Amino acid sequence: MKILKACMYVAVIAALLLAVGCEKEKKDDMQISSVMGKIKTKANFADPKEEDLKNVGVAERYGINPNDVEEGTVYYSGAEKNPDKVILVKAKDEDALSRVEEAMSAEVVGMTDTWGDDATMRKKVDAHIIKTRDHTVLFVISDDPKGIEEIFDAA
């Protein structure tokens, strides 16, 4: 009887340890600078420019509160006739994430208005990607948005 009780205790403890060991804490450990480095090699934008979304002026230009940004970068084409742009931003928390997602949706509307008269560029803008993973938002307008999305997904 003692052996049976001891086996039951061991089985219960093993099950608890297994359950605790299998529980994963969801953690957003994506390194924005590293991912953006990979994206830059894929994007190959004309006259590329890069800006930090922690900068107040830059963040506000995109409708983002810089206090919502843990880390963020805008990479875009400086060529006048080109809408190519990648925005990668890690929000500080869930509330900030909602506000960043809203800002990215507003950016699409603005880009659509800006490029509405140019059928080729409008098609590129219409093929945009906005994707969220954990607290990180990806916004892409490029010749190969799916390729950039794959880099984001693999990060």
Short mmCIF file of N, CA and C in Angstrom, two decimals:
data_model
loop_
_atom_site.label_atom_id
_atom_site.label_comp_id
_atom_site.label_asym_id
_atom_site.label_seq_id
_atom_site.Cartn_x
_atom_site.Cartn_y
_atom_site.Cartn_z
N MET A 1 0.82 -1.19 0.00
CA MET A 1 0.00 0.00 0.00
C MET A 1 0.87 1.25 0.00
N LYS A 2 1.94 1.25 0.81
CA LYS A 2 2.84 2.39 0.86
C LYS A 2 3.50 2.61 -0.50
N ILE A 3 3.83 1.54 -1.18
CA ILE A 3 4.48 1.64 -2.49
C ILE A 3 3.49 2.26 -3.48
N LEU A 4 2.23 1.85 -3.41
CA LEU A 4 1.21 2.40 -4.31
C LEU A 4 1.02 3.90 -4.08
N LYS A 5 0.98 4.33 -2.79
CA LYS A 5 0.86 5.75 -2.46
C LYS A 5 2.07 6.52 -2.97
N ALA A 6 3.24 5.95 -2.76
CA ALA A 6 4.48 6.61 -3.19
C ALA A 6 4.48 6.76 -4.72
N CYS A 7 4.03 5.73 -5.42
CA CYS A 7 3.97 5.80 -6.89
C CYS A 7 2.97 6.86 -7.34
N MET A 8 1.85 6.97 -6.63
CA MET A 8 0.85 7.98 -6.97
C MET A 8 1.41 9.38 -6.76
N TYR A 9 2.11 9.60 -5.65
CA TYR A 9 2.71 10.91 -5.39
C TYR A 9 3.74 11.26 -6.46
N VAL A 10 4.56 10.29 -6.82
CA VAL A 10 5.57 10.52 -7.85
C VAL A 10 4.89 10.84 -9.19
N ALA A 11 3.83 10.13 -9.50
CA ALA A 11 3.12 10.37 -10.76
C ALA A 11 2.50 11.76 -10.77
N VAL A 12 1.90 12.18 -9.67
CA VAL A 12 1.29 13.51 -9.59
C VAL A 12 2.36 14.59 -9.70
N ILE A 13 3.45 14.44 -9.00
CA ILE A 13 4.55 15.41 -9.06
C ILE A 13 5.13 15.46 -10.46
N ALA A 14 5.31 14.34 -11.09
CA ALA A 14 5.86 14.30 -12.46
C ALA A 14 4.90 15.01 -13.43
N ALA A 15 3.60 14.77 -13.27
CA ALA A 15 2.63 15.41 -14.13
C ALA A 15 2.64 16.93 -13.94
N LEU A 16 2.75 17.39 -12.69
CA LEU A 16 2.81 18.82 -12.42
C LEU A 16 4.08 19.45 -13.01
N LEU A 17 5.20 18.78 -12.82
CA LEU A 17 6.45 19.29 -13.38
C LEU A 17 6.41 19.34 -14.90
N LEU A 18 5.81 18.33 -15.49
CA LEU A 18 5.69 18.30 -16.95
C LEU A 18 4.81 19.44 -17.43
N ALA A 19 3.70 19.67 -16.74
CA ALA A 19 2.79 20.75 -17.13
C ALA A 19 3.47 22.11 -16.99
N VAL A 20 4.19 22.33 -15.92
CA VAL A 20 4.89 23.60 -15.71
C VAL A 20 6.01 23.75 -16.72
N GLY A 21 6.72 22.70 -16.99
CA GLY A 21 7.83 22.74 -17.94
C GLY A 21 7.37 22.99 -19.37
N CYS A 22 6.18 22.56 -19.70
CA CYS A 22 5.68 22.74 -21.07
C CYS A 22 5.04 24.10 -21.28
N GLU A 23 4.70 24.77 -20.19
CA GLU A 23 4.08 26.08 -20.30
C GLU A 23 5.14 27.09 -20.75
N LYS A 24 4.87 27.76 -21.85
CA LYS A 24 5.82 28.74 -22.36
C LYS A 24 5.29 30.13 -22.11
N GLU A 25 6.18 30.98 -21.65
CA GLU A 25 5.82 32.38 -21.51
C GLU A 25 5.98 33.01 -22.88
N LYS A 26 4.92 33.63 -23.35
CA LYS A 26 4.98 34.28 -24.66
C LYS A 26 5.82 35.53 -24.52
N LYS A 27 6.88 35.59 -25.30
CA LYS A 27 7.82 36.69 -25.17
C LYS A 27 8.15 37.23 -26.54
N ASP A 28 8.05 38.54 -26.69
CA ASP A 28 8.35 39.18 -27.96
C ASP A 28 9.82 39.61 -27.92
N ASP A 29 10.68 38.76 -28.42
CA ASP A 29 12.11 39.06 -28.35
C ASP A 29 12.69 39.41 -29.71
N MET A 30 11.83 39.81 -30.65
CA MET A 30 12.29 40.16 -31.97
C MET A 30 13.18 41.40 -31.89
N GLN A 31 14.35 41.31 -32.50
CA GLN A 31 15.27 42.44 -32.56
C GLN A 31 15.00 43.22 -33.84
N ILE A 32 14.42 44.39 -33.70
CA ILE A 32 14.00 45.19 -34.84
C ILE A 32 15.19 45.49 -35.76
N SER A 33 16.31 45.89 -35.20
CA SER A 33 17.47 46.26 -36.02
C SER A 33 17.97 45.07 -36.84
N SER A 34 17.97 43.90 -36.26
CA SER A 34 18.42 42.70 -36.96
C SER A 34 17.46 42.34 -38.11
N VAL A 35 16.17 42.37 -37.82
CA VAL A 35 15.16 42.05 -38.84
C VAL A 35 15.21 43.09 -39.95
N MET A 36 15.32 44.36 -39.59
CA MET A 36 15.36 45.41 -40.61
C MET A 36 16.61 45.26 -41.48
N GLY A 37 17.71 44.82 -40.91
CA GLY A 37 18.92 44.58 -41.71
C GLY A 37 18.66 43.55 -42.80
N LYS A 38 17.95 42.49 -42.46
CA LYS A 38 17.61 41.46 -43.44
C LYS A 38 16.62 41.98 -44.47
N ILE A 39 15.68 42.78 -44.00
CA ILE A 39 14.69 43.35 -44.91
C ILE A 39 15.36 44.26 -45.93
N LYS A 40 16.33 45.05 -45.49
CA LYS A 40 17.02 45.98 -46.40
C LYS A 40 17.68 45.25 -47.56
N THR A 41 18.25 44.09 -47.29
CA THR A 41 18.90 43.34 -48.38
C THR A 41 17.87 42.83 -49.38
N LYS A 42 16.67 42.54 -48.92
CA LYS A 42 15.60 42.06 -49.79
C LYS A 42 14.91 43.23 -50.52
N ALA A 43 14.72 44.34 -49.82
CA ALA A 43 13.94 45.45 -50.36
C ALA A 43 14.64 46.16 -51.51
N ASN A 44 15.91 46.46 -51.35
CA ASN A 44 16.69 47.09 -52.41
C ASN A 44 15.99 48.34 -52.97
N PHE A 45 15.63 49.29 -52.08
CA PHE A 45 14.92 50.50 -52.47
C PHE A 45 15.86 51.49 -53.17
N ALA A 46 15.30 52.29 -54.07
CA ALA A 46 16.05 53.37 -54.73
C ALA A 46 16.27 54.50 -53.73
N ASP A 47 17.49 55.00 -53.65
CA ASP A 47 17.85 56.11 -52.75
C ASP A 47 17.30 55.86 -51.34
N PRO A 48 17.71 54.75 -50.70
CA PRO A 48 17.12 54.36 -49.41
C PRO A 48 17.43 55.34 -48.28
N LYS A 49 16.43 55.52 -47.43
CA LYS A 49 16.52 56.37 -46.24
C LYS A 49 16.01 55.54 -45.06
N GLU A 50 16.52 55.86 -43.87
CA GLU A 50 16.08 55.15 -42.67
C GLU A 50 15.91 56.16 -41.54
N GLU A 51 14.83 55.98 -40.76
CA GLU A 51 14.57 56.88 -39.64
C GLU A 51 14.12 56.08 -38.43
N ASP A 52 14.43 56.62 -37.26
CA ASP A 52 14.13 55.98 -35.98
C ASP A 52 12.78 56.48 -35.46
N LEU A 53 11.87 55.56 -35.17
CA LEU A 53 10.55 55.93 -34.67
C LEU A 53 10.55 56.36 -33.20
N LYS A 54 11.69 56.30 -32.54
CA LYS A 54 11.80 56.86 -31.18
C LYS A 54 11.95 58.38 -31.27
N ASN A 55 12.30 58.88 -32.46
CA ASN A 55 12.42 60.32 -32.69
C ASN A 55 11.01 60.89 -32.77
N VAL A 56 10.75 61.92 -31.97
CA VAL A 56 9.40 62.49 -31.87
C VAL A 56 8.88 62.95 -33.23
N GLY A 57 9.69 63.70 -33.97
CA GLY A 57 9.25 64.21 -35.27
C GLY A 57 8.92 63.11 -36.25
N VAL A 58 9.73 62.07 -36.27
CA VAL A 58 9.51 60.94 -37.18
C VAL A 58 8.23 60.20 -36.79
N ALA A 59 8.11 59.88 -35.52
CA ALA A 59 6.93 59.13 -35.04
C ALA A 59 5.65 59.90 -35.33
N GLU A 60 5.65 61.19 -35.05
CA GLU A 60 4.44 61.99 -35.25
C GLU A 60 4.08 62.09 -36.74
N ARG A 61 5.07 62.09 -37.60
CA ARG A 61 4.80 62.12 -39.05
C ARG A 61 3.99 60.90 -39.47
N TYR A 62 4.13 59.80 -38.75
CA TYR A 62 3.39 58.58 -39.07
C TYR A 62 2.20 58.37 -38.13
N GLY A 63 1.87 59.37 -37.34
CA GLY A 63 0.72 59.29 -36.45
C GLY A 63 0.95 58.39 -35.25
N ILE A 64 2.21 58.20 -34.88
CA ILE A 64 2.55 57.33 -33.76
C ILE A 64 3.06 58.18 -32.60
N ASN A 65 2.61 57.84 -31.42
CA ASN A 65 3.14 58.49 -30.22
C ASN A 65 4.48 57.80 -29.90
N PRO A 66 5.58 58.54 -29.84
CA PRO A 66 6.87 57.90 -29.58
C PRO A 66 6.93 57.18 -28.23
N ASN A 67 6.05 57.55 -27.30
CA ASN A 67 5.99 56.86 -26.01
C ASN A 67 5.41 55.45 -26.14
N ASP A 68 4.76 55.18 -27.27
CA ASP A 68 4.20 53.84 -27.52
C ASP A 68 5.24 52.90 -28.12
N VAL A 69 6.39 53.44 -28.52
CA VAL A 69 7.39 52.68 -29.27
C VAL A 69 8.51 52.19 -28.35
N GLU A 70 8.67 50.89 -28.31
CA GLU A 70 9.83 50.32 -27.62
C GLU A 70 11.05 50.40 -28.55
N GLU A 71 10.81 50.05 -29.80
CA GLU A 71 11.85 50.11 -30.83
C GLU A 71 11.13 50.18 -32.18
N GLY A 72 11.65 50.99 -33.10
CA GLY A 72 10.99 51.08 -34.38
C GLY A 72 11.82 51.79 -35.42
N THR A 73 11.64 51.39 -36.67
CA THR A 73 12.39 51.95 -37.79
C THR A 73 11.48 52.09 -39.00
N VAL A 74 11.72 53.17 -39.74
CA VAL A 74 11.08 53.37 -41.03
C VAL A 74 12.19 53.31 -42.07
N TYR A 75 12.02 52.46 -43.06
CA TYR A 75 12.97 52.33 -44.16
C TYR A 75 12.17 52.61 -45.42
N TYR A 76 12.63 53.58 -46.22
CA TYR A 76 11.82 53.96 -47.38
C TYR A 76 12.69 54.44 -48.53
N SER A 77 12.05 54.51 -49.67
CA SER A 77 12.73 55.00 -50.87
C SER A 77 12.67 56.52 -50.87
N GLY A 78 13.83 57.14 -51.04
CA GLY A 78 13.89 58.59 -51.13
C GLY A 78 13.60 59.10 -52.53
N ALA A 79 13.43 58.16 -53.46
CA ALA A 79 13.10 58.55 -54.83
C ALA A 79 11.72 59.20 -54.84
N GLU A 80 11.61 60.31 -55.53
CA GLU A 80 10.39 61.11 -55.52
C GLU A 80 9.16 60.37 -56.04
N LYS A 81 9.32 59.53 -57.01
CA LYS A 81 8.18 58.86 -57.65
C LYS A 81 8.03 57.41 -57.21
N ASN A 82 8.25 57.16 -55.91
CA ASN A 82 8.24 55.79 -55.45
C ASN A 82 7.66 55.68 -54.04
N PRO A 83 6.61 54.88 -53.83
CA PRO A 83 6.00 54.75 -52.51
C PRO A 83 6.63 53.68 -51.61
N ASP A 84 7.72 53.04 -52.05
CA ASP A 84 8.30 51.93 -51.28
C ASP A 84 8.59 52.34 -49.84
N LYS A 85 8.11 51.49 -48.90
CA LYS A 85 8.28 51.81 -47.49
C LYS A 85 8.11 50.55 -46.66
N VAL A 86 8.96 50.43 -45.63
CA VAL A 86 8.80 49.38 -44.63
C VAL A 86 8.85 50.06 -43.27
N ILE A 87 7.83 49.81 -42.47
CA ILE A 87 7.81 50.30 -41.09
C ILE A 87 7.77 49.07 -40.20
N LEU A 88 8.68 49.02 -39.27
CA LEU A 88 8.75 47.90 -38.33
C LEU A 88 8.80 48.52 -36.94
N VAL A 89 7.79 48.24 -36.14
CA VAL A 89 7.71 48.88 -34.82
C VAL A 89 7.27 47.88 -33.76
N LYS A 90 8.00 47.90 -32.65
CA LYS A 90 7.63 47.09 -31.50
C LYS A 90 6.99 48.02 -30.48
N ALA A 91 5.71 47.75 -30.17
CA ALA A 91 4.96 48.58 -29.23
C ALA A 91 5.28 48.16 -27.79
N LYS A 92 5.14 49.11 -26.88
CA LYS A 92 5.48 48.87 -25.48
C LYS A 92 4.50 47.94 -24.77
N ASP A 93 3.22 47.99 -25.14
CA ASP A 93 2.21 47.17 -24.48
C ASP A 93 1.00 47.00 -25.40
N GLU A 94 -0.03 46.33 -24.91
CA GLU A 94 -1.21 46.05 -25.73
C GLU A 94 -1.93 47.32 -26.18
N ASP A 95 -2.07 48.28 -25.29
CA ASP A 95 -2.74 49.53 -25.65
C ASP A 95 -1.95 50.27 -26.73
N ALA A 96 -0.64 50.33 -26.54
CA ALA A 96 0.23 50.99 -27.53
C ALA A 96 0.14 50.25 -28.87
N LEU A 97 0.06 48.94 -28.82
CA LEU A 97 -0.04 48.14 -30.03
C LEU A 97 -1.29 48.52 -30.83
N SER A 98 -2.40 48.67 -30.15
CA SER A 98 -3.65 49.07 -30.83
C SER A 98 -3.49 50.42 -31.51
N ARG A 99 -2.84 51.35 -30.83
CA ARG A 99 -2.65 52.68 -31.41
C ARG A 99 -1.70 52.64 -32.61
N VAL A 100 -0.66 51.81 -32.53
CA VAL A 100 0.27 51.68 -33.65
C VAL A 100 -0.43 51.05 -34.85
N GLU A 101 -1.24 50.03 -34.62
CA GLU A 101 -1.99 49.40 -35.71
C GLU A 101 -2.93 50.40 -36.37
N GLU A 102 -3.59 51.24 -35.59
CA GLU A 102 -4.46 52.27 -36.13
C GLU A 102 -3.67 53.26 -36.99
N ALA A 103 -2.47 53.63 -36.52
CA ALA A 103 -1.62 54.55 -37.27
C ALA A 103 -1.20 53.93 -38.60
N MET A 104 -0.93 52.63 -38.62
CA MET A 104 -0.53 51.98 -39.86
C MET A 104 -1.70 51.92 -40.85
N SER A 105 -2.90 51.71 -40.34
CA SER A 105 -4.09 51.74 -41.20
C SER A 105 -4.29 53.12 -41.79
N ALA A 106 -4.07 54.15 -40.98
CA ALA A 106 -4.18 55.52 -41.48
C ALA A 106 -3.09 55.81 -42.51
N GLU A 107 -1.92 55.24 -42.35
CA GLU A 107 -0.83 55.42 -43.31
C GLU A 107 -1.23 54.85 -44.67
N VAL A 108 -1.91 53.72 -44.68
CA VAL A 108 -2.38 53.14 -45.94
C VAL A 108 -3.34 54.10 -46.63
N VAL A 109 -4.26 54.68 -45.88
CA VAL A 109 -5.22 55.63 -46.45
C VAL A 109 -4.47 56.82 -47.05
N GLY A 110 -3.50 57.35 -46.32
CA GLY A 110 -2.72 58.47 -46.81
C GLY A 110 -1.94 58.12 -48.07
N MET A 111 -1.34 56.94 -48.08
CA MET A 111 -0.58 56.50 -49.26
C MET A 111 -1.51 56.29 -50.45
N THR A 112 -2.70 55.78 -50.21
CA THR A 112 -3.67 55.58 -51.28
C THR A 112 -4.07 56.92 -51.88
N ASP A 113 -4.29 57.90 -51.03
CA ASP A 113 -4.63 59.24 -51.52
C ASP A 113 -3.47 59.85 -52.32
N THR A 114 -2.27 59.70 -51.81
CA THR A 114 -1.09 60.29 -52.45
C THR A 114 -0.83 59.68 -53.82
N TRP A 115 -0.97 58.36 -53.93
CA TRP A 115 -0.59 57.66 -55.16
C TRP A 115 -1.79 57.25 -56.01
N GLY A 116 -2.96 57.78 -55.69
CA GLY A 116 -4.19 57.39 -56.38
C GLY A 116 -4.21 57.67 -57.87
N ASP A 117 -3.49 58.69 -58.32
CA ASP A 117 -3.52 59.06 -59.74
C ASP A 117 -2.53 58.29 -60.60
N ASP A 118 -1.63 57.56 -59.97
CA ASP A 118 -0.61 56.78 -60.71
C ASP A 118 -0.99 55.31 -60.60
N ALA A 119 -1.53 54.74 -61.68
CA ALA A 119 -2.06 53.38 -61.65
C ALA A 119 -1.03 52.34 -61.20
N THR A 120 0.21 52.48 -61.67
CA THR A 120 1.25 51.51 -61.32
C THR A 120 1.57 51.56 -59.83
N MET A 121 1.76 52.78 -59.32
CA MET A 121 2.10 52.93 -57.91
C MET A 121 0.89 52.65 -57.01
N ARG A 122 -0.28 52.96 -57.49
CA ARG A 122 -1.49 52.67 -56.73
C ARG A 122 -1.64 51.15 -56.55
N LYS A 123 -1.30 50.41 -57.59
CA LYS A 123 -1.36 48.95 -57.50
C LYS A 123 -0.38 48.44 -56.43
N LYS A 124 0.80 49.03 -56.39
CA LYS A 124 1.80 48.66 -55.38
C LYS A 124 1.28 48.97 -53.97
N VAL A 125 0.67 50.15 -53.80
CA VAL A 125 0.12 50.54 -52.50
C VAL A 125 -1.02 49.60 -52.11
N ASP A 126 -1.86 49.24 -53.07
CA ASP A 126 -2.99 48.34 -52.80
C ASP A 126 -2.53 46.96 -52.36
N ALA A 127 -1.31 46.57 -52.76
CA ALA A 127 -0.77 45.26 -52.39
C ALA A 127 0.00 45.32 -51.06
N HIS A 128 -0.20 46.39 -50.30
CA HIS A 128 0.51 46.56 -49.03
C HIS A 128 0.24 45.39 -48.07
N ILE A 129 1.11 45.28 -47.08
CA ILE A 129 0.93 44.28 -46.02
C ILE A 129 1.05 45.00 -44.68
N ILE A 130 0.09 44.74 -43.81
CA ILE A 130 0.20 45.13 -42.41
C ILE A 130 0.02 43.84 -41.63
N LYS A 131 1.02 43.52 -40.81
CA LYS A 131 0.96 42.26 -40.07
C LYS A 131 1.48 42.49 -38.66
N THR A 132 0.81 41.86 -37.69
CA THR A 132 1.21 41.99 -36.29
C THR A 132 1.60 40.62 -35.75
N ARG A 133 2.70 40.60 -35.03
CA ARG A 133 3.12 39.40 -34.30
C ARG A 133 3.58 39.84 -32.93
N ASP A 134 2.96 39.27 -31.92
CA ASP A 134 3.20 39.68 -30.53
C ASP A 134 2.95 41.19 -30.44
N HIS A 135 3.95 41.98 -30.09
CA HIS A 135 3.79 43.43 -30.01
C HIS A 135 4.47 44.15 -31.17
N THR A 136 4.80 43.43 -32.22
CA THR A 136 5.53 44.02 -33.34
C THR A 136 4.64 44.10 -34.57
N VAL A 137 4.65 45.28 -35.21
CA VAL A 137 3.85 45.52 -36.40
C VAL A 137 4.77 45.75 -37.59
N LEU A 138 4.44 45.09 -38.68
CA LEU A 138 5.14 45.26 -39.95
C LEU A 138 4.19 45.93 -40.93
N PHE A 139 4.69 46.96 -41.61
CA PHE A 139 3.96 47.65 -42.66
C PHE A 139 4.87 47.64 -43.89
N VAL A 140 4.36 47.15 -45.04
CA VAL A 140 5.20 47.04 -46.24
C VAL A 140 4.46 47.52 -47.47
N ILE A 141 5.15 48.36 -48.23
CA ILE A 141 4.77 48.68 -49.60
C ILE A 141 6.06 48.52 -50.39
N SER A 142 6.08 47.56 -51.30
CA SER A 142 7.30 47.31 -52.09
C SER A 142 6.96 46.45 -53.30
N ASP A 143 7.98 46.22 -54.12
CA ASP A 143 7.81 45.33 -55.27
C ASP A 143 7.62 43.88 -54.83
N ASP A 144 8.15 43.53 -53.64
CA ASP A 144 8.07 42.16 -53.16
C ASP A 144 7.61 42.14 -51.69
N PRO A 145 6.35 42.54 -51.44
CA PRO A 145 5.89 42.56 -50.05
C PRO A 145 5.87 41.18 -49.40
N LYS A 146 5.57 40.14 -50.18
CA LYS A 146 5.53 38.78 -49.62
C LYS A 146 6.92 38.33 -49.17
N GLY A 147 7.95 38.69 -49.92
CA GLY A 147 9.32 38.34 -49.54
C GLY A 147 9.72 39.00 -48.24
N ILE A 148 9.31 40.25 -48.05
CA ILE A 148 9.61 40.95 -46.81
C ILE A 148 8.80 40.36 -45.66
N GLU A 149 7.57 39.99 -45.94
CA GLU A 149 6.73 39.35 -44.93
C GLU A 149 7.36 38.03 -44.47
N GLU A 150 7.93 37.29 -45.39
CA GLU A 150 8.59 36.02 -45.04
C GLU A 150 9.77 36.25 -44.10
N ILE A 151 10.52 37.31 -44.30
CA ILE A 151 11.62 37.64 -43.39
C ILE A 151 11.07 37.93 -42.00
N PHE A 152 9.99 38.69 -41.93
CA PHE A 152 9.33 39.02 -40.66
C PHE A 152 8.84 37.74 -39.97
N ASP A 153 8.21 36.87 -40.74
CA ASP A 153 7.68 35.63 -40.18
C ASP A 153 8.79 34.73 -39.64
N ALA A 154 9.94 34.74 -40.29
CA ALA A 154 11.06 33.88 -39.88
C ALA A 154 11.81 34.42 -38.68
N ALA A 155 11.61 35.70 -38.36
CA ALA A 155 12.37 36.32 -37.25
C ALA A 155 11.94 35.79 -35.91
#
